[in-house]
Coordinates of C-alpha atoms and ligand atoms in Angstrom, one line a residue:
X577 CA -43.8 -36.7 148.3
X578 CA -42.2 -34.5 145.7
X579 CA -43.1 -34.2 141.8
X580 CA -40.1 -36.6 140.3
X581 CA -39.0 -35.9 136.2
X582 CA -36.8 -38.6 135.8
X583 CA -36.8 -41.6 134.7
X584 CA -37.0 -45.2 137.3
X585 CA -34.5 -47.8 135.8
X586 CA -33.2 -50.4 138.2
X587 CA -34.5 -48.4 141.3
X588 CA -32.1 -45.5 140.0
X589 CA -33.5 -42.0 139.1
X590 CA -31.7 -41.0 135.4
X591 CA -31.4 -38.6 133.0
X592 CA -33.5 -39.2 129.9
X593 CA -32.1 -38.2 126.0
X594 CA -34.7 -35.6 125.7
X595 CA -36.9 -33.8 127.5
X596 CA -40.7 -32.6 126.9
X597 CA -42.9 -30.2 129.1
X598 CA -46.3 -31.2 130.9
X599 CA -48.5 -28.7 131.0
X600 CA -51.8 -28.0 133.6
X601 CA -54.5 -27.9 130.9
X602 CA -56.8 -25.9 133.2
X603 CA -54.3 -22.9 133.3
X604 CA -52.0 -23.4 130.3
X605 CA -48.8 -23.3 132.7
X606 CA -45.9 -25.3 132.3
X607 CA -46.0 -27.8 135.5
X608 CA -42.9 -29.6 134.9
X609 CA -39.8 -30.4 132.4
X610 CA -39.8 -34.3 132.3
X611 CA -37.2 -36.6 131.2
X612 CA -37.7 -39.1 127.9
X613 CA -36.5 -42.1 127.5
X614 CA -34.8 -42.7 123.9
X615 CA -34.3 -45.8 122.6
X616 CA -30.6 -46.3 125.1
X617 CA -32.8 -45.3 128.0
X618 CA -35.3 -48.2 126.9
X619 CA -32.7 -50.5 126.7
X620 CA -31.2 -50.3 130.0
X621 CA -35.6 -50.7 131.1
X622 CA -34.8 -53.5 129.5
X623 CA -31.9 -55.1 130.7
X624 CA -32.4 -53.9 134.5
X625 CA -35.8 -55.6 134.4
X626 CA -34.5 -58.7 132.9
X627 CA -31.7 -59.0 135.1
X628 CA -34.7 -58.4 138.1
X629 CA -37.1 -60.7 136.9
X630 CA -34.4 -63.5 136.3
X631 CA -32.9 -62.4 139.9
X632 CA -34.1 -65.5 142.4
X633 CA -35.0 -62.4 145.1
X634 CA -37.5 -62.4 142.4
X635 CA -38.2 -65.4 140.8
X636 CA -38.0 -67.6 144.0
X637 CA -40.1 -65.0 145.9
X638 CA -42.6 -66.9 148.1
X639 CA -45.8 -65.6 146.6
X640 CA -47.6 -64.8 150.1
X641 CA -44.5 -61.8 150.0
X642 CA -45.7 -60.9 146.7
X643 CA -49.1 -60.6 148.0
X644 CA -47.3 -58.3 150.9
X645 CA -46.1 -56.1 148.7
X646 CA -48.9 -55.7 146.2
X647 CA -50.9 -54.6 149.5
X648 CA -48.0 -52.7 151.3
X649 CA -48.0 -50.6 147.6
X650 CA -51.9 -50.1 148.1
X651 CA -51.2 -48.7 151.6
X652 CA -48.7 -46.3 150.3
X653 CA -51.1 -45.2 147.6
X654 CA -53.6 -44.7 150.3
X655 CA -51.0 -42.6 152.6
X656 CA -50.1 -40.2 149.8
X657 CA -53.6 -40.3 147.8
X658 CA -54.3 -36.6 148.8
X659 CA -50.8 -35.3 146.7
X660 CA -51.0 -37.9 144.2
X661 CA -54.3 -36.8 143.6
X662 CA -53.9 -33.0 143.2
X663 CA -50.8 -34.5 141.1
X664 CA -53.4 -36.0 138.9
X665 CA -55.8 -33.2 138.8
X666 CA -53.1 -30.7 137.7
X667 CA -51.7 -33.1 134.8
X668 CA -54.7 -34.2 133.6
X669 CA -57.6 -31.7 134.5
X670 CA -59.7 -33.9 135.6
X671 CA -61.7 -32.5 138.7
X672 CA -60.1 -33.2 142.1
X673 CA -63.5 -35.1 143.4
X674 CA -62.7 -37.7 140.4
X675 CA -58.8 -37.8 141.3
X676 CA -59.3 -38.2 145.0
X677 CA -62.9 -39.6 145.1
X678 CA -62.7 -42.2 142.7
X679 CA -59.9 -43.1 140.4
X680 CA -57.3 -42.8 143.2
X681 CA -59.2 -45.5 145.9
X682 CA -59.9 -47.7 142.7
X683 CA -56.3 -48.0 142.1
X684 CA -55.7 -48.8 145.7
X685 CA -58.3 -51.3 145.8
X686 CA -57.0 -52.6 142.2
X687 CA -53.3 -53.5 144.3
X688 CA -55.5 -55.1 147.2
X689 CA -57.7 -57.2 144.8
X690 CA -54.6 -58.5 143.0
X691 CA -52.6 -58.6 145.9
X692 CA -55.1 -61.5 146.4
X693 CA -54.2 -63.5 143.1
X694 CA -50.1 -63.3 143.7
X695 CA -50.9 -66.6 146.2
X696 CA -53.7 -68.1 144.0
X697 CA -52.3 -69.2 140.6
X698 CA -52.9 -72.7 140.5
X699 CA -52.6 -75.2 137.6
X700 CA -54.5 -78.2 137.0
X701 CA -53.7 -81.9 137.4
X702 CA -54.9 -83.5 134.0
X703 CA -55.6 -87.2 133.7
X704 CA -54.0 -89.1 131.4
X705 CA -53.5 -92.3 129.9
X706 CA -50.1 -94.4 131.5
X707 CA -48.5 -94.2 134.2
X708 CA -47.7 -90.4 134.1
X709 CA -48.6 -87.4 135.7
X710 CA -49.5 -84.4 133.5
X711 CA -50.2 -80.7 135.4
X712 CA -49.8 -77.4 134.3
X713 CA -48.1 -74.1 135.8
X714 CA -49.1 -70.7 135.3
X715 CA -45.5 -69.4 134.8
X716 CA -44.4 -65.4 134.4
X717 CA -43.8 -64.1 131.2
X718 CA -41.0 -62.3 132.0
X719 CA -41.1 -58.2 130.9
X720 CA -44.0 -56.4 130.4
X721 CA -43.9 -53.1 128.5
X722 CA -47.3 -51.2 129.6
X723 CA -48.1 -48.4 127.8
X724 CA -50.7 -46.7 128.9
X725 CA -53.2 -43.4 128.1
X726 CA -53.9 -39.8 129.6
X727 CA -57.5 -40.1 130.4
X728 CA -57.4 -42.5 134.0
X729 CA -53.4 -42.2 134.0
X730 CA -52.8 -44.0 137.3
X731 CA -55.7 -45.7 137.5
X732 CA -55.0 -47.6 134.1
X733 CA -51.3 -47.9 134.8
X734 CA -52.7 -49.7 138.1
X735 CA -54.8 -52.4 136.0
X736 CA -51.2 -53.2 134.1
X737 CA -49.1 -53.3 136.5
X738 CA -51.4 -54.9 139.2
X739 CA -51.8 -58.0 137.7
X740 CA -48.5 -58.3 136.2
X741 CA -47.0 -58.1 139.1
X742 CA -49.3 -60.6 140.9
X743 CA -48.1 -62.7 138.5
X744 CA -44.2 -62.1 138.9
X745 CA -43.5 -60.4 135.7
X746 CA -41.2 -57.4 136.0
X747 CA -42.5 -54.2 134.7
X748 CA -41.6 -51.5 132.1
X749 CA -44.3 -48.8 132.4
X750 CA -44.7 -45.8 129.9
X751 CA -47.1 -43.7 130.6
X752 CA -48.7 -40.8 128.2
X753 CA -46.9 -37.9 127.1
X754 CA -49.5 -35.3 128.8
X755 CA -49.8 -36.8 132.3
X756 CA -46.2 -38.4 133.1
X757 CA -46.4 -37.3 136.5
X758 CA -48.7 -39.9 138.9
X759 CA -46.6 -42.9 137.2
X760 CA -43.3 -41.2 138.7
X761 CA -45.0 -41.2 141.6
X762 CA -46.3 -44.4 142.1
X763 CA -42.4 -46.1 140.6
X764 CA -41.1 -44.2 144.2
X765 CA -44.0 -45.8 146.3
X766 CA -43.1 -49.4 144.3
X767 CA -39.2 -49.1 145.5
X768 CA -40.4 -48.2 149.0
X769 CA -43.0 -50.6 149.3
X770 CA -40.0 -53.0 148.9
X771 CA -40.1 -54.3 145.1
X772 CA -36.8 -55.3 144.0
X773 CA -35.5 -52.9 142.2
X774 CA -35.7 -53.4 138.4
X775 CA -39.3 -55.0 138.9
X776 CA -41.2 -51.6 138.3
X777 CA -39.2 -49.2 136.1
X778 CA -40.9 -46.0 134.9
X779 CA -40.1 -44.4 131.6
X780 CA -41.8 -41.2 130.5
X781 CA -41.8 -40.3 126.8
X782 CA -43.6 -39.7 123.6
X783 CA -45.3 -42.6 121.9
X784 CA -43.3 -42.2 118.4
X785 CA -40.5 -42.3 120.6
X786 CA -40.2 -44.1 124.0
X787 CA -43.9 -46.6 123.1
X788 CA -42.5 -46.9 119.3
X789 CA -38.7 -48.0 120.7
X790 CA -40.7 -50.8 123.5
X791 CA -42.9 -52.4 121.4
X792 CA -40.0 -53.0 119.1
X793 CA -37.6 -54.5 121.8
X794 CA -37.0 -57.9 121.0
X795 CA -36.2 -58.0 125.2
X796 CA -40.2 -57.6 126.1
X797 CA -42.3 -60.1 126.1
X798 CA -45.9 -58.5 126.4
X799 CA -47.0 -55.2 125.8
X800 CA -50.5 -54.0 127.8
X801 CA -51.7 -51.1 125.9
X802 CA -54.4 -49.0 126.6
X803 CA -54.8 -46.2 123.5
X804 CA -56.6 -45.8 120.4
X805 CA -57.5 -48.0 117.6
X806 CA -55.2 -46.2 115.4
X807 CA -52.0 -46.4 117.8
X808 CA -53.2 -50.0 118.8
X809 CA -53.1 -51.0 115.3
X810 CA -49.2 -49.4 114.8
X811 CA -48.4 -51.7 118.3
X812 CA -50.0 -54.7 117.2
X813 CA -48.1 -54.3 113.8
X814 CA -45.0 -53.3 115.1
X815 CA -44.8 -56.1 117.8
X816 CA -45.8 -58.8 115.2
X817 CA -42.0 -58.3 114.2
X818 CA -41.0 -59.9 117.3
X819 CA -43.9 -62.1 118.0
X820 CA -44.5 -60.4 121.3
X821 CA -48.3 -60.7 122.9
X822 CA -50.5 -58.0 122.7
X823 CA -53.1 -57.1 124.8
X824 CA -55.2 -53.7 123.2
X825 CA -57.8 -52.1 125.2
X826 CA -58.4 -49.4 122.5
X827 CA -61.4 -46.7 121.3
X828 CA -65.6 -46.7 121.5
X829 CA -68.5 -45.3 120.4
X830 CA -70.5 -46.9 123.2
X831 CA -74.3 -46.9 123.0
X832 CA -76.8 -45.7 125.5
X833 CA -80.1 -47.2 124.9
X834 CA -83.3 -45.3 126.6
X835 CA -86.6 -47.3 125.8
X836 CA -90.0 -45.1 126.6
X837 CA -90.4 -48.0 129.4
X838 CA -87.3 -46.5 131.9
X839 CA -87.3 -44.8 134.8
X840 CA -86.5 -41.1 132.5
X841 CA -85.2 -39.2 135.6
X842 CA -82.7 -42.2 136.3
X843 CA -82.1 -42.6 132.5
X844 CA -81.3 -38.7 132.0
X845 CA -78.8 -39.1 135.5
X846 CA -77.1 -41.8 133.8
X847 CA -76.5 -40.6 129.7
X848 CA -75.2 -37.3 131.6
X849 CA -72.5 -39.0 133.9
X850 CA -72.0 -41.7 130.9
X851 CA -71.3 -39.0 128.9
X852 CA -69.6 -36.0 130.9
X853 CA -68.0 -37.9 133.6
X854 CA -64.1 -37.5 132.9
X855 CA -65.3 -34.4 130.2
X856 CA -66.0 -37.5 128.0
X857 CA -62.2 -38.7 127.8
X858 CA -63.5 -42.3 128.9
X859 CA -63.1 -45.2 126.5
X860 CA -66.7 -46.6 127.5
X861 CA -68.3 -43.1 127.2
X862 CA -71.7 -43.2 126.7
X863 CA -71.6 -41.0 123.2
X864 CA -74.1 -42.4 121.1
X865 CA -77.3 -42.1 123.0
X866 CA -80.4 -43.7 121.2
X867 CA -84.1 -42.7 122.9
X868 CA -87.1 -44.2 121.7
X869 CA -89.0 -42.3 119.5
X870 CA -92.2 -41.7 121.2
X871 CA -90.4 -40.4 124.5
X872 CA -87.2 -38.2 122.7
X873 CA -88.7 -34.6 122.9
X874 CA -89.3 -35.0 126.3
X875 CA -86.4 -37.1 127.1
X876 CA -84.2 -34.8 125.4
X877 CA -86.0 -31.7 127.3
X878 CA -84.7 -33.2 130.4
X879 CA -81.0 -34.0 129.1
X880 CA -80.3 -30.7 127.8
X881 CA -82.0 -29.3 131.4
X882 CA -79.0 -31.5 132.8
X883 CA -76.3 -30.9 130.6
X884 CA -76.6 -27.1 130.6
X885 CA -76.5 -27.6 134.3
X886 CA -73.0 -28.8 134.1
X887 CA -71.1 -26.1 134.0
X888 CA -66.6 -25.7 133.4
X889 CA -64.7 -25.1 136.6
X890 CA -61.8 -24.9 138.3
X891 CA -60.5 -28.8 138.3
X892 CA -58.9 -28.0 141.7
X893 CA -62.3 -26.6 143.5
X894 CA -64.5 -29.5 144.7
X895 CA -67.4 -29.0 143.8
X896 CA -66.5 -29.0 139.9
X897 CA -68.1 -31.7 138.0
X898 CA -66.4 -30.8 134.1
X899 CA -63.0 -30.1 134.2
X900 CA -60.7 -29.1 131.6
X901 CA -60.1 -31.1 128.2
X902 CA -56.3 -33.1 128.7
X903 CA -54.2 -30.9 126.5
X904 CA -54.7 -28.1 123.4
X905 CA -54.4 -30.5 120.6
X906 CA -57.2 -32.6 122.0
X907 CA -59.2 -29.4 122.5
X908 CA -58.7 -28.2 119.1
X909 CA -59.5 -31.8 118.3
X910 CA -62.9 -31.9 119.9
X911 CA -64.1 -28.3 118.9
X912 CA -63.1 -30.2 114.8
X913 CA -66.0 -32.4 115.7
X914 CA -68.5 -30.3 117.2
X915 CA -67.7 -28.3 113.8
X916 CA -68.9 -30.9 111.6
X917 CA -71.4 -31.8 113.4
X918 CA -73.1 -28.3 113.1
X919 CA -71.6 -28.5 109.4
X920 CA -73.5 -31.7 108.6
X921 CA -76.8 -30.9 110.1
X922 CA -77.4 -31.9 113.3
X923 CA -79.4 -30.2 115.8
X924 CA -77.0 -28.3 118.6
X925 CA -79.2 -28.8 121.9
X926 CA -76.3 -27.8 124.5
X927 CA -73.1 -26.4 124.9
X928 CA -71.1 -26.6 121.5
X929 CA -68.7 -24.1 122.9
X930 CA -65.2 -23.6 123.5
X931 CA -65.2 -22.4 127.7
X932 CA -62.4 -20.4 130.4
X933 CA -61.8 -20.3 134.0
X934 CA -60.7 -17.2 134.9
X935 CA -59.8 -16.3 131.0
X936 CA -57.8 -19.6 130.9
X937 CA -57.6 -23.5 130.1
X938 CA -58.4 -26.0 127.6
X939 CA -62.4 -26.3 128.3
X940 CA -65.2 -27.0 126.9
X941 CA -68.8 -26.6 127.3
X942 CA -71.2 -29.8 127.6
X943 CA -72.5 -30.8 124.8
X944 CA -75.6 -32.5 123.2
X945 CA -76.6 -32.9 119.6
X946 CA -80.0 -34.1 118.8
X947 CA -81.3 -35.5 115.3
X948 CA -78.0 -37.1 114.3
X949 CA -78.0 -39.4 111.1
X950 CA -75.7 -42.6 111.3
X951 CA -73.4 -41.9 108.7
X952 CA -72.0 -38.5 110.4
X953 CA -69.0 -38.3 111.5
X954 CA -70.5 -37.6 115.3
X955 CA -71.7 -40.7 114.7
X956 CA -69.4 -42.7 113.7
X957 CA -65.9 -41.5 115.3
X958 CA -64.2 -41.3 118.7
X959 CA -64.3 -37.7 120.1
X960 CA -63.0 -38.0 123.3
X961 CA -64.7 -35.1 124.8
X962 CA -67.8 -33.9 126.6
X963 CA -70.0 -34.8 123.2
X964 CA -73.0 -36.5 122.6
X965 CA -74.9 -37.6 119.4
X966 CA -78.4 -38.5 120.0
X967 CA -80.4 -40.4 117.7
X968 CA -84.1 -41.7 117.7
X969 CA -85.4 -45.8 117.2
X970 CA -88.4 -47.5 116.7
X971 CA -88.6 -50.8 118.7
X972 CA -86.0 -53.4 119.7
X973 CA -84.5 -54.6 116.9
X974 CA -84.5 -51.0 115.4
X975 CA -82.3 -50.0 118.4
X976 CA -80.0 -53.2 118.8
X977 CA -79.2 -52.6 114.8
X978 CA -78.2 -49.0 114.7
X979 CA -76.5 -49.5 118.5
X980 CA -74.3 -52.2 116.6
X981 CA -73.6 -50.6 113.8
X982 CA -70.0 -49.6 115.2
X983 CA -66.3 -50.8 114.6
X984 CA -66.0 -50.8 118.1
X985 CA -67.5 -53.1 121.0
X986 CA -66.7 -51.8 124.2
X987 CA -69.5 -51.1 126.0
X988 CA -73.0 -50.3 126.1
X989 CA -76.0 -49.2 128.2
X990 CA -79.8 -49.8 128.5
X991 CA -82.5 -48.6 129.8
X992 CA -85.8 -50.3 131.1
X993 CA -88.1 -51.4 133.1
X994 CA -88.4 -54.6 131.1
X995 CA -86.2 -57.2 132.5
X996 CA -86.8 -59.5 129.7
X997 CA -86.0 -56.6 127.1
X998 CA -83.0 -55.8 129.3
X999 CA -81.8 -59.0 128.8
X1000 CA -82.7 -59.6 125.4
X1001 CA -81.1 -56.3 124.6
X1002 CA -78.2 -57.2 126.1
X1003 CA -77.5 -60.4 124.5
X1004 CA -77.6 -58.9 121.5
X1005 CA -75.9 -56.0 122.3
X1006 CA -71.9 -56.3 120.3
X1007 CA -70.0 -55.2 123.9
X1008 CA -67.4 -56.2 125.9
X1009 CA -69.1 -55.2 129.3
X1010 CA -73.2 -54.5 129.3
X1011 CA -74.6 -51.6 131.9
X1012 CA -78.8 -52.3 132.7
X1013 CA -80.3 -49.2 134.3
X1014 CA -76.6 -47.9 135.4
X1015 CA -73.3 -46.6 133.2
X1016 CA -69.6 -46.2 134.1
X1017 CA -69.4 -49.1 136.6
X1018 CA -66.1 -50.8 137.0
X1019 CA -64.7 -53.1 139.4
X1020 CA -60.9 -54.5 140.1
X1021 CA -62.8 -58.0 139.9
X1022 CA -64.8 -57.2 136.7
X1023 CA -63.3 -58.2 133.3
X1024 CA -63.0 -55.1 131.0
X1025 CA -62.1 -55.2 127.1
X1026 CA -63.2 -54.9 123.8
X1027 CA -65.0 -56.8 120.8
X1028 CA -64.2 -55.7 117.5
X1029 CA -62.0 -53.2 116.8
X1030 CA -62.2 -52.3 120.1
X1031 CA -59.3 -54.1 121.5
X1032 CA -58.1 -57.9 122.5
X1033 CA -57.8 -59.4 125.9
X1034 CA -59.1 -58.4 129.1
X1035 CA -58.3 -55.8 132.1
X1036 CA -59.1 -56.6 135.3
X1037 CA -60.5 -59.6 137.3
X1038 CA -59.6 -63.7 137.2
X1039 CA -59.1 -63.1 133.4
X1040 CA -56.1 -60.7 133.8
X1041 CA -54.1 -63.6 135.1
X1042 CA -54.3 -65.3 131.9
X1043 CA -53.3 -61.8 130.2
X1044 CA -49.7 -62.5 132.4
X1045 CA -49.0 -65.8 133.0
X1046 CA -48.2 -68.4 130.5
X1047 CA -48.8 -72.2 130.9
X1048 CA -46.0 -74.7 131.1
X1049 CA -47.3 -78.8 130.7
X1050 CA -45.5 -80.5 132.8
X1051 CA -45.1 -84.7 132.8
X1052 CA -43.6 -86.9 135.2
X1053 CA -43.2 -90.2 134.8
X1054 CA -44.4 -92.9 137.7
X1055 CA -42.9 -96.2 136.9
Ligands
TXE2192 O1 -53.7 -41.6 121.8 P1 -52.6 -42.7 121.6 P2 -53.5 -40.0 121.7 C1 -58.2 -41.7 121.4 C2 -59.0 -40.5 121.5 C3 -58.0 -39.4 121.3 C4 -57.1 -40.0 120.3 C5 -55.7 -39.5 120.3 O2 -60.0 -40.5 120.5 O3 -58.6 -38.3 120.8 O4 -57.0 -41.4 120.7 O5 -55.0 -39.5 121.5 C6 -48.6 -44.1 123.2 N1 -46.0 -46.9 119.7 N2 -57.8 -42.3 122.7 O6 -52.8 -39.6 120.4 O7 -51.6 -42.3 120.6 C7 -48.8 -42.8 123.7 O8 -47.5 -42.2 124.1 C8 -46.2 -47.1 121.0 C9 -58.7 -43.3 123.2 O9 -53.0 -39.5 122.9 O10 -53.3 -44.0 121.5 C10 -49.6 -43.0 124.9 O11 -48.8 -43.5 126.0 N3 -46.9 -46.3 121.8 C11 -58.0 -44.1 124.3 C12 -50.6 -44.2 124.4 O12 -49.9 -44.7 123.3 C13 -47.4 -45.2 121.2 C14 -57.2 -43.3 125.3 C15 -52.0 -43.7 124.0 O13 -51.8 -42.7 123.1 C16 -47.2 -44.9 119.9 C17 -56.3 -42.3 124.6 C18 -46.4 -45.8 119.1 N4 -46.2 -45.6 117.8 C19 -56.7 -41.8 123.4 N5 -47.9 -43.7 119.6 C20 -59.0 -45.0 125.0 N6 -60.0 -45.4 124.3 O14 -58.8 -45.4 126.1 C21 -48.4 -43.3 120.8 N7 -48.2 -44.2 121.8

């Protein structure tokens, strides 16, 4: 495979009205011009995937060929995984073991798992009074505009367009501005798996732009976005216009809670990865860690032991575990918060730096703030980057309160031996997905979403049919 820069409409590679750079954030070089797609470009996204979806080729499709091609699409993944990979890597600066190691074989398992469901969307037959019979369809809803973030920028562009797909939808994916690249990729692999063309389209471009000019389309019919709470609030506003569905995976502040009771070695392994895993540019992160008070210093001695052990590198090498921060602005973003949170008191335990590999890159060192109060801003806001705030509880209901005191819901952790206070923890906990004595697990069959402000509707698993089907009553008279 080659790098591709323009954009996928109706199996055709066009020019865009614009074009932006990409940049490798681990050596500040310009990888590639790509193409945007104005508001023309997203018109003809739209039209070409209407005309597809309404094409019989596609509408009549006999769903086990669906299922085919779902899995022929994973097998191609697989075959080029290594380059779409170092693709990734490059883009994004995530290390390669994370490209090639983990996000890449989720998102081919993510096309097998829902190549599973393409020949599995039943209805039911409901009884009813009279001679009639009354059952239900789980139809397409016709295009979907996925719009998707930098952090996982295949992987989540593989839980939109997965399920869609499976479903019979045709698809209009944009991906983010600083990592355009694996999408291209993966819209060639579509078209040689065999998709009709005009059933995966790929449209690069900046969300003000491209995002702003999709959501508005009265053409689409569901937009899958994956972002943050602020952006996810514009899109939910902006698509009310046209009534369109939403479905928001958006931003966290996801507790981990450590009771005195854990296993501390396991704990201290899990907060680290929770935290640093992706440099922290995961919606569940792990940022808000809470340790019991009677175990913290010596918790904490442990953590910072760990997190001073992770060390930058080259993203590209593999034995690099924190790679570099997804683009300058974000960096500059990041460093704002570790600012404040020197500036507002809290105790810098690791890291707190701004780092290079060979004199270059957007890196920065692990970090770990101890003695953080509620109401800082560490506290409180999304960083996005290797940062944690760590704060101290008393008992149960002391942790469960301050773990919830969030806008967001996402996810959280715990900690102990306790099964009953695991579960009694959990229930209580206000999360969309609950981690006991592990962090950062995901699954294609696993729901993932939001409570609160962090999102509506479900990725991933039986529920993400219901995010792209709709259901059609159907009654047939007897007599
Ligand atoms: O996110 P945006 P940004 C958080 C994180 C980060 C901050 C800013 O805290 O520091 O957001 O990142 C598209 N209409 N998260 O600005 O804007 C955009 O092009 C339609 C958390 O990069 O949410 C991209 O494709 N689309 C988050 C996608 O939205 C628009 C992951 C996400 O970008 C648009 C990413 C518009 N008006 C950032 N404006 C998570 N929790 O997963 C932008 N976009």
């Amino acid at each position: 495979m080659e790098l591709r820069t323009r954009l996928l409409i109706g199996g055709e590679w066009v020019e865009g009205s614009d074009r932006f750079p990409t940049v490798n954030p681990a050596t500040e070089e310009v990888i590639a011009e790509v193409e945007e797609a104005g508001t023309a470009e997203v018109d003809a996204a739209v039209r070409s995937a209407r005309e597809a979806f309404e094409d019989p080729a596609w509408r009549d499709m006999d769903p086990h060929r669906r299922s085919k091609l779902l899995w022929r699409l994973a097998d191609l993944v697989q075959e080029n995984l290594e380059f779409i990979a170092e693709t990734e890597t490059r883009d994004n600066g995530k290390p390669a073991f994370e490209s090639a190691k983990v996000d890449l074989p989720f998102v081919v398992a993510n096309f097998r798992y829902f190549a599973g469901w393409a020949d599995k969307l039943s209805g039911d037959v409901i009884p009813v009074s009279g001679p009639f019979l009354n059952y239900t369809l789980r139809e397409p809803l016709g295009v979907i505009g996925a719009i998707v973030p930098w952090n996982f920028p295949l992987n989540i562009a593989s839980w939109k367009l997965a399920p869609a797909l499976a479903c019979g939808n045709a698809v209009i994916l944009k991906p983010a501005e600083e990592t355009s690249l694996t999408a291209l990729l993966l819209g060639e692999l579509a078209l040689e798996a065999g998709f009709p063309p005009g059933i995966v389209n790929v449209i690069p471009g900046r969300g003000p732009i491209t995002g702003q000019a999709m959501v508005e389309h009265p053409g689409i019919d569901k937009i899958a976005f994956t972002g943050s709470t602020e952006t996810g609030r514009i899109v939910m506003r902006s698509a009310a216009e046209s009534l369109k569905k939403v479905s928001l995976e958006l931003g966290g502040k996801s507790p981990n809670v450590v009771f005195a009771d854990a296993d501390l070695a396991a704990a201290a392994r899990g907060v680290t990865t929770g935290i640093f895993y992706g440099k922290g540019e995961v919606c569940a992160a792990g940022s808000r860690l809470f340790v019991e008070a009677s175990i913290k210093d010596e918790f904490m001695d442990v953590l910072v032991a760990r997190a001073a052990g992770m060390t930058v590198g080259d993203p590209t090498h593999p034995k690099t575990r924190l790679g570099a921060i997804v683009s300058k602005a974000q960096h500059e973003r990041v460093l704002s918060y570790i600012e404040s949170g020197i500036s507002e008191g809290a105790v810098l335990r690791a890291g707190g730096k701004p780092a290079s590999v060979d004199g270059r890159g957007f890196f920065i060192e692990a970090t770990v703030f101890d003695d953080v109060k509620p109401d800082m801003k560490i506290a409180r806001e999304e960083i996005f980057g290797p940062v944690l705030a760590t704060l101290a509880f008393s008992d149960l209901d002391d942790a469960i309160d301050q773990a919830n005191e969030t806008i967001y819901g996402l996810a959280a952790g715990v900690w102990t031996r306790d099964v009953g206070k695991a579960h009694r923890d959990g229930r209580r906990e206000n999360a969309g997905t609950g981690w006991v004595n592990t962090y950062n697990r995901y699954e294609p069959g696993s729901p993932f979403g939001g409570w609160k402000q962090a999102g509506c509707g479900r990725d991933l698993g039986e529920r993400a049919r219901e995010e792209y089907t709709q259901t059609k009553s159907v009654w047939v008279a007897l007599d």
